[in-house]
mmCIF file of C-alpha atoms and ligand atoms in Angstrom:
data_model
loop_
_atom_site.group_PDB
_atom_site.id
_atom_site.type_symbol
_atom_site.label_atom_id
_atom_site.label_comp_id
_atom_site.label_asym_id
_atom_site.label_seq_id
_atom_site.Cartn_x
_atom_site.Cartn_y
_atom_site.Cartn_z
ATOM 1 C CA MET M 359 0.054 1.895 -24.962
ATOM 2 C CA VAL M 360 -0.220 5.103 -27.012
ATOM 3 C CA ARG M 361 -1.972 4.685 -30.377
ATOM 4 C CA VAL M 362 -1.164 6.646 -32.458
ATOM 5 C CA THR M 363 -4.277 5.698 -35.757
ATOM 6 C CA ALA M 364 -3.400 6.073 -39.363
ATOM 7 C CA ASP M 365 -5.186 9.533 -39.312
ATOM 8 C CA HIS M 366 -2.819 10.439 -37.365
ATOM 9 C CA ARG M 367 -5.340 10.389 -34.465
ATOM 10 C CA ILE M 368 -3.434 10.390 -31.001
ATOM 11 C CA TYR M 369 -5.374 7.731 -27.981
ATOM 12 C CA ILE M 370 -4.215 7.680 -24.863
ATOM 13 C CA LYS M 371 -6.047 5.267 -21.409
ATOM 14 C CA ILE M 372 -6.115 6.678 -18.872
ATOM 15 C CA LEU M 373 -6.921 3.901 -15.431
ATOM 16 C CA TYR M 374 -9.059 4.983 -12.307
ATOM 17 C CA TRP M 375 -7.633 2.090 -10.474
ATOM 18 C CA GLY M 376 -8.451 1.879 -6.162
ATOM 19 C CA MET M 377 -10.617 -0.176 -3.848
ATOM 20 C CA ALA M 378 -14.138 -0.393 -3.880
ATOM 21 C CA SER M 379 -16.077 2.136 -2.924
ATOM 22 C CA SER M 380 -13.499 4.588 -2.944
ATOM 23 C CA GLY M 381 -15.227 7.345 -5.828
ATOM 24 C CA LYS M 382 -13.307 5.914 -9.222
ATOM 25 C CA THR M 383 -17.279 6.029 -11.110
ATOM 26 C CA THR M 384 -17.890 9.288 -9.071
ATOM 27 C CA ILE M 385 -15.145 10.267 -10.469
ATOM 28 C CA VAL M 386 -15.802 10.152 -13.866
ATOM 29 C CA ASP M 387 -18.966 10.911 -13.722
ATOM 30 C CA THR M 388 -18.074 14.258 -12.404
ATOM 31 C CA LEU M 389 -15.624 14.471 -14.892
ATOM 32 C CA TYR M 390 -17.737 14.519 -16.875
ATOM 33 C CA ARG M 391 -20.275 16.737 -16.302
ATOM 34 C CA LEU M 392 -18.193 19.402 -15.854
ATOM 35 C CA THR M 393 -16.108 18.944 -19.343
ATOM 36 C CA LYS M 394 -19.897 18.731 -20.361
ATOM 37 C CA GLU M 395 -20.945 21.772 -18.820
ATOM 38 C CA GLN M 396 -18.303 24.599 -18.637
ATOM 39 C CA LYS M 397 -15.063 24.760 -21.729
ATOM 40 C CA LYS M 398 -12.470 23.032 -20.734
ATOM 41 C CA ASP M 399 -8.979 21.079 -21.993
ATOM 42 C CA ILE M 400 -11.256 18.602 -22.739
ATOM 43 C CA GLU M 401 -14.937 17.510 -23.437
ATOM 44 C CA PRO M 402 -16.729 14.285 -23.388
ATOM 45 C CA THR M 403 -16.907 12.383 -26.819
ATOM 46 C CA GLY M 404 -20.023 10.266 -26.382
ATOM 47 C CA ASN M 405 -21.898 9.803 -23.215
ATOM 48 C CA LEU M 406 -19.981 7.317 -20.236
ATOM 49 C CA THR M 407 -20.113 3.725 -20.692
ATOM 50 C CA LYS M 408 -20.827 1.959 -17.400
ATOM 51 C CA ILE M 409 -21.615 -1.525 -16.218
ATOM 52 C CA ALA M 410 -22.670 -2.056 -12.664
ATOM 53 C CA MET M 411 -24.625 -3.530 -10.242
ATOM 54 C CA ALA M 412 -28.235 -2.557 -8.828
ATOM 55 C CA SER M 413 -26.358 -0.865 -5.255
ATOM 56 C CA GLY M 414 -24.256 0.738 -7.832
ATOM 57 C CA SER M 415 -20.370 -0.919 -7.499
ATOM 58 C CA THR M 416 -19.421 -1.193 -10.845
ATOM 59 C CA LEU M 417 -19.550 -5.199 -11.763
ATOM 60 C CA TYR M 418 -17.291 -4.693 -15.566
ATOM 61 C CA PHE M 419 -15.515 -1.325 -16.045
ATOM 62 C CA ASP M 420 -16.710 2.530 -16.721
ATOM 63 C CA ARG M 421 -15.389 4.068 -19.627
ATOM 64 C CA GLY M 422 -15.686 7.159 -20.784
ATOM 65 C CA ILE M 423 -14.459 9.153 -24.156
ATOM 66 C CA PHE M 424 -12.688 13.180 -23.916
ATOM 67 C CA GLN M 425 -10.500 14.972 -27.315
ATOM 68 C CA SER M 426 -8.242 17.160 -26.176
ATOM 69 C CA THR M 427 -10.451 21.131 -27.620
ATOM 70 C CA LYS M 428 -6.375 22.107 -28.282
ATOM 71 C CA GLU M 429 -5.148 19.558 -29.485
ATOM 72 C CA GLN M 430 -8.033 18.296 -31.545
ATOM 73 C CA LYS M 431 -6.427 14.976 -32.681
ATOM 74 C CA VAL M 432 -5.778 14.165 -28.761
ATOM 75 C CA TYR M 433 -8.243 10.911 -27.123
ATOM 76 C CA TYR M 434 -8.545 10.309 -23.669
ATOM 77 C CA HIS M 435 -9.614 6.957 -23.193
ATOM 78 C CA VAL M 436 -10.684 6.812 -19.655
ATOM 79 C CA TYR M 437 -11.454 3.417 -17.483
ATOM 80 C CA THR M 438 -12.101 3.109 -13.946
ATOM 81 C CA VAL M 439 -11.805 -0.601 -12.666
ATOM 82 C CA ALA M 440 -14.725 -2.695 -10.458
ATOM 83 C CA GLY M 441 -12.423 -2.749 -7.454
ATOM 84 C CA GLN M 442 -14.639 -5.122 -5.289
ATOM 85 C CA SER M 443 -11.237 -7.836 -3.986
ATOM 86 C CA ARG M 444 -13.680 -10.407 -6.214
ATOM 87 C CA PHE M 445 -13.039 -9.071 -10.144
ATOM 88 C CA SER M 446 -9.376 -9.519 -9.293
ATOM 89 C CA PRO M 447 -8.722 -11.056 -12.858
ATOM 90 C CA LEU M 448 -10.939 -8.341 -14.589
ATOM 91 C CA ARG M 449 -9.017 -5.974 -13.669
ATOM 92 C CA LYS M 450 -5.468 -7.008 -14.937
ATOM 93 C CA LYS M 451 -7.396 -7.289 -18.283
ATOM 94 C CA ILE M 452 -8.882 -3.623 -17.530
ATOM 95 C CA PHE M 453 -4.908 -2.599 -17.054
ATOM 96 C CA LYS M 454 -3.205 -3.724 -20.614
ATOM 97 C CA GLY M 455 -1.884 -0.541 -21.810
ATOM 98 C CA THR M 456 -2.153 1.544 -19.475
ATOM 99 C CA ASP M 457 -1.124 4.911 -20.369
ATOM 100 C CA GLY M 458 -0.902 6.920 -16.995
ATOM 101 C CA ALA M 459 -2.291 5.549 -13.441
ATOM 102 C CA ILE M 460 -4.627 7.415 -10.923
ATOM 103 C CA PHE M 461 -5.529 5.864 -7.936
ATOM 104 C CA VAL M 462 -8.358 6.658 -6.338
ATOM 105 C CA VAL M 463 -7.694 6.039 -1.617
ATOM 106 C CA ASP M 464 -10.765 5.863 -0.346
ATOM 107 C CA SER M 465 -9.091 8.157 2.088
ATOM 108 C CA GLN M 466 -11.531 6.317 5.458
ATOM 109 C CA THR M 467 -8.959 6.327 8.459
ATOM 110 C CA HIS M 468 -10.890 2.679 9.507
ATOM 111 C CA LEU M 469 -10.514 1.721 5.553
ATOM 112 C CA PHE M 470 -6.268 2.727 5.154
ATOM 113 C CA GLU M 471 -5.674 -1.225 5.096
ATOM 114 C CA ASP M 472 -7.387 -1.341 2.412
ATOM 115 C CA ASN M 473 -5.505 1.126 -0.048
ATOM 116 C CA ILE M 474 -2.435 -0.436 1.122
ATOM 117 C CA GLU M 475 -3.872 -3.701 -0.396
ATOM 118 C CA SER M 476 -5.251 -2.070 -3.417
ATOM 119 C CA LEU M 477 -2.283 0.057 -4.046
ATOM 120 C CA LYS M 478 -0.212 -3.714 -3.778
ATOM 121 C CA GLU M 479 -2.290 -5.293 -6.311
ATOM 122 C CA LEU M 480 -1.963 -2.484 -8.624
ATOM 123 C CA LYS M 481 1.874 -2.651 -8.046
ATOM 124 C CA LYS M 482 1.678 -6.201 -8.916
ATOM 125 C CA VAL M 483 -0.222 -5.896 -12.000
ATOM 126 C CA ALA M 484 1.554 -2.957 -13.592
ATOM 127 C CA LYS M 485 4.718 -4.437 -13.351
ATOM 128 C CA GLY M 486 7.769 -1.895 -12.492
ATOM 129 C CA THR M 487 5.818 -0.226 -14.290
ATOM 130 C CA LEU M 488 5.064 2.765 -12.200
ATOM 131 C CA ILE M 489 6.340 5.562 -12.699
ATOM 132 C CA LYS M 490 8.380 4.615 -14.992
ATOM 133 C CA GLU M 491 6.855 4.505 -17.782
ATOM 134 C CA ILE M 492 2.981 4.995 -16.351
ATOM 135 C CA PRO M 493 3.062 8.138 -14.588
ATOM 136 C CA LEU M 494 0.827 7.719 -11.158
ATOM 137 C CA LEU M 495 -0.825 10.481 -9.505
ATOM 138 C CA VAL M 496 -2.293 9.838 -6.609
ATOM 139 C CA MET M 497 -6.262 11.145 -4.647
ATOM 140 C CA LEU M 498 -7.262 11.233 -2.005
ATOM 141 C CA ASN M 499 -10.841 10.833 -2.146
ATOM 142 C CA LYS M 500 -13.320 11.175 0.424
ATOM 143 C CA LYS M 501 -11.694 14.609 2.215
ATOM 144 C CA ASP M 502 -15.027 15.785 2.513
ATOM 145 C CA LEU M 503 -15.358 13.678 5.692
ATOM 146 C CA THR M 504 -14.162 13.932 8.744
ATOM 147 C CA GLU M 505 -11.570 11.128 10.274
ATOM 148 C CA THR M 506 -9.468 11.342 6.332
ATOM 149 C CA ILE M 507 -6.054 9.866 6.830
ATOM 150 C CA SER M 508 -3.233 13.165 5.458
ATOM 151 C CA ALA M 509 -1.591 13.582 2.933
ATOM 152 C CA SER M 510 1.631 13.119 4.307
ATOM 153 C CA GLU M 511 0.130 9.672 5.793
ATOM 154 C CA PHE M 512 -0.730 8.654 2.168
ATOM 155 C CA GLU M 513 3.448 10.111 1.127
ATOM 156 C CA GLN M 514 5.083 7.452 3.851
ATOM 157 C CA ILE M 515 2.739 4.427 2.004
ATOM 158 C CA LEU M 516 4.255 6.021 -1.015
ATOM 159 C CA LYS M 517 8.074 5.425 -0.029
ATOM 160 C CA GLU M 518 6.988 1.894 1.716
ATOM 161 C CA GLU M 519 5.988 0.853 -1.874
ATOM 162 C CA GLU M 520 8.842 2.459 -3.496
ATOM 163 C CA LEU M 521 6.145 4.124 -5.171
ATOM 164 C CA TRP M 522 8.849 7.375 -4.467
ATOM 165 C CA TYR M 523 11.835 8.744 -5.173
ATOM 166 C CA GLU M 524 14.002 11.391 -3.071
ATOM 167 C CA VAL M 525 15.783 13.817 -4.381
ATOM 168 C CA PRO M 526 18.351 14.097 -6.127
ATOM 169 C CA HIS M 527 17.206 10.713 -8.083
ATOM 170 C CA LYS M 528 16.179 11.682 -11.396
ATOM 171 C CA LEU M 529 12.583 10.146 -10.798
ATOM 172 C CA ALA M 530 11.817 12.397 -8.332
ATOM 173 C CA LEU M 531 10.046 14.931 -10.451
ATOM 174 C CA TRP M 532 8.127 12.236 -11.349
ATOM 175 C CA ASN M 533 6.444 11.399 -7.292
ATOM 176 C CA PRO M 534 2.778 11.522 -7.962
ATOM 177 C CA ILE M 535 1.024 14.051 -6.547
ATOM 178 C CA ILE M 536 -1.509 13.760 -4.240
ATOM 179 C CA TYR M 537 -4.347 15.470 -3.853
ATOM 180 C CA GLU M 538 -7.367 16.038 -1.589
ATOM 181 C CA SER M 539 -9.795 15.813 -3.163
ATOM 182 C CA CYS M 540 -14.355 15.686 -3.554
ATOM 183 C CA ALA M 541 -16.029 13.318 -6.466
ATOM 184 C CA LEU M 542 -19.661 14.838 -5.445
ATOM 185 C CA TYR M 543 -19.863 16.957 -8.054
ATOM 186 C CA ASN M 544 -21.389 19.338 -5.578
ATOM 187 C CA LYS M 545 -18.718 19.567 -3.423
ATOM 188 C CA ARG M 546 -16.229 18.835 -5.978
ATOM 189 C CA ARG M 547 -12.608 19.347 -5.548
ATOM 190 C CA GLU M 548 -9.695 18.538 -7.236
ATOM 191 C CA VAL M 549 -11.087 16.148 -10.268
ATOM 192 C CA TYR M 550 -10.665 18.010 -13.347
ATOM 193 C CA ARG M 551 -6.798 19.339 -11.810
ATOM 194 C CA SER M 552 -5.488 15.845 -10.972
ATOM 195 C CA PHE M 553 -7.262 13.793 -14.860
ATOM 196 C CA TYR M 554 -5.147 17.296 -16.010
ATOM 197 C CA GLU M 555 -2.089 16.012 -14.565
ATOM 198 C CA CYS M 556 -2.190 12.259 -15.481
ATOM 199 C CA ALA M 557 -2.864 13.244 -19.380
ATOM 200 C CA ARG M 558 -0.124 15.720 -19.193
ATOM 201 C CA ARG M 559 1.981 13.383 -17.402
ATOM 202 C CA THR M 560 1.729 11.109 -20.049
ATOM 203 C CA ALA M 561 1.600 13.719 -22.337
ATOM 204 C CA LEU M 562 5.019 14.330 -21.624
ATOM 205 C CA TYR M 563 5.925 10.800 -21.321
ATOM 206 C CA HIS M 564 5.815 9.767 -25.017
ATOM 207 C CA ILE M 565 6.393 12.599 -26.736
ATOM 208 C CA TYR M 566 10.116 13.153 -24.218
ATOM 209 C CA GLY M 567 10.805 9.917 -23.026
ATOM 210 C CA ASN M 568 9.455 8.172 -25.876
ATOM 211 C CA GLY M 569 7.151 6.428 -23.647
ATOM 212 C CA THR M 570 9.099 6.751 -19.709
ATOM 213 C CA ALA M 571 9.996 8.657 -18.088
ATOM 214 C CA PRO M 572 12.068 11.900 -19.566
ATOM 215 C CA LEU M 573 15.200 12.674 -17.416
ATOM 216 C CA ASP M 574 17.006 15.696 -18.050
ATOM 217 C CA LYS M 575 20.115 15.894 -20.042
ATOM 218 C CA GLU M 576 23.125 14.741 -18.032
ATOM 219 C CA SER M 577 21.465 11.519 -16.990
HETATM 220 N N1 GTP T 613 -18.448 11.921 0.703
HETATM 221 C C1 GTP T 613 -18.280 11.588 -0.356
HETATM 222 N N2 GTP T 613 -19.183 10.490 -0.389
HETATM 223 C C2 GTP T 613 -18.108 9.953 -2.004
HETATM 224 C C3 GTP T 613 -17.011 10.687 -2.711
HETATM 225 N N3 GTP T 613 -16.697 9.909 -3.824
HETATM 226 C C4 GTP T 613 -17.747 8.902 -3.432
HETATM 227 N N4 GTP T 613 -18.143 9.035 -2.825
HETATM 228 C C5 GTP T 613 -19.272 7.777 -2.494
HETATM 229 O O1 GTP T 613 -19.135 6.986 -2.064
HETATM 230 C C6 GTP T 613 -19.358 5.445 -2.355
HETATM 231 C C7 GTP T 613 -19.218 4.801 -3.637
HETATM 232 O O2 GTP T 613 -18.319 5.264 -4.812
HETATM 233 P P1 GTP T 613 -18.381 4.946 -6.893
HETATM 234 O O3 GTP T 613 -18.021 5.799 -7.667
HETATM 235 O O4 GTP T 613 -19.824 4.193 -6.832
HETATM 236 O O5 GTP T 613 -16.640 3.798 -5.966
HETATM 237 P P2 GTP T 613 -16.471 3.072 -7.062
HETATM 238 O O6 GTP T 613 -14.493 3.016 -7.065
HETATM 239 O O7 GTP T 613 -17.112 3.284 -8.095
HETATM 240 O O8 GTP T 613 -16.673 1.837 -6.372
HETATM 241 P P3 GTP T 613 -17.299 -0.272 -7.170
HETATM 242 O O9 GTP T 613 -16.771 0.483 -8.727
HETATM 243 O O10 GTP T 613 -17.032 -1.253 -6.421
HETATM 244 O O11 GTP T 613 -15.324 0.601 -7.144
HETATM 245 C C8 GTP T 613 -21.117 6.242 -3.386
HETATM 246 O O12 GTP T 613 -21.928 6.764 -2.640
HETATM 247 C C9 GTP T 613 -20.391 7.638 -3.665
HETATM 248 O O13 GTP T 613 -21.819 8.635 -3.748
HETATM 249 C C10 GTP T 613 -16.656 11.616 -2.220
HETATM 250 O O14 GTP T 613 -15.183 12.435 -2.316
HETATM 251 N N5 GTP T 613 -17.165 12.261 -1.531
HETATM 252 MG MG1 MG T 614 -16.823 1.888 -9.904
#
């Protein structure tokens, strides 16, 4: 839920969701580092909050706050969920108030089913709001590895899960973009672009769609 404070600051919540070890924490780490080091349209304010186990796996969530450098009143609260199955009730809590979601796939072929399970859980928690009210984007992560699934294979999953609209459906304009990504800082690929697109779509839903996917005038 986009929040506007009395001093006209706008807070937007963006959530990274996906199975354990798919790379969510690494993505936010990389996003933080690269926006701190380079001049981008967002910059981090303060540090990242990471609540993790000794293994590095997220125990509760990660959170970072980024500020738009063009629209200084706009802030993004960026969260990642803890992907291990046992944290399901926690994920439901963290999801509350999400304005934009990025689903992070561990694209290694042998994890196909685990990713579907994580997507189904997100769908259930979102109760029909994905795409219609909450922009959804996909990162097909770890594409630096061999033996990974392709974007068209994942598109098929989105279709089976009814998270894809065929033209001429008006919502087809807002179908998730599938980014073939690598979250590792030194080999990073599509980390900034996917975040930027999620932020952009979220703003459009808020400004032109009054909290829903903007459709053209005839609709
Ligand atoms: N090769 C490769 N490894 C990655 C990539 N992204 C993350 N990893 C590695 O995968 C492991 C898990 O990454 P995390 O970022 O902790 O995964 P997570 O999704 O936050 O996991 P949970 O917190 O348990 O849900 C780490 O060893 C990362 O270095 C990637 O794009 N390519
Ligand atoms: Mg994590």
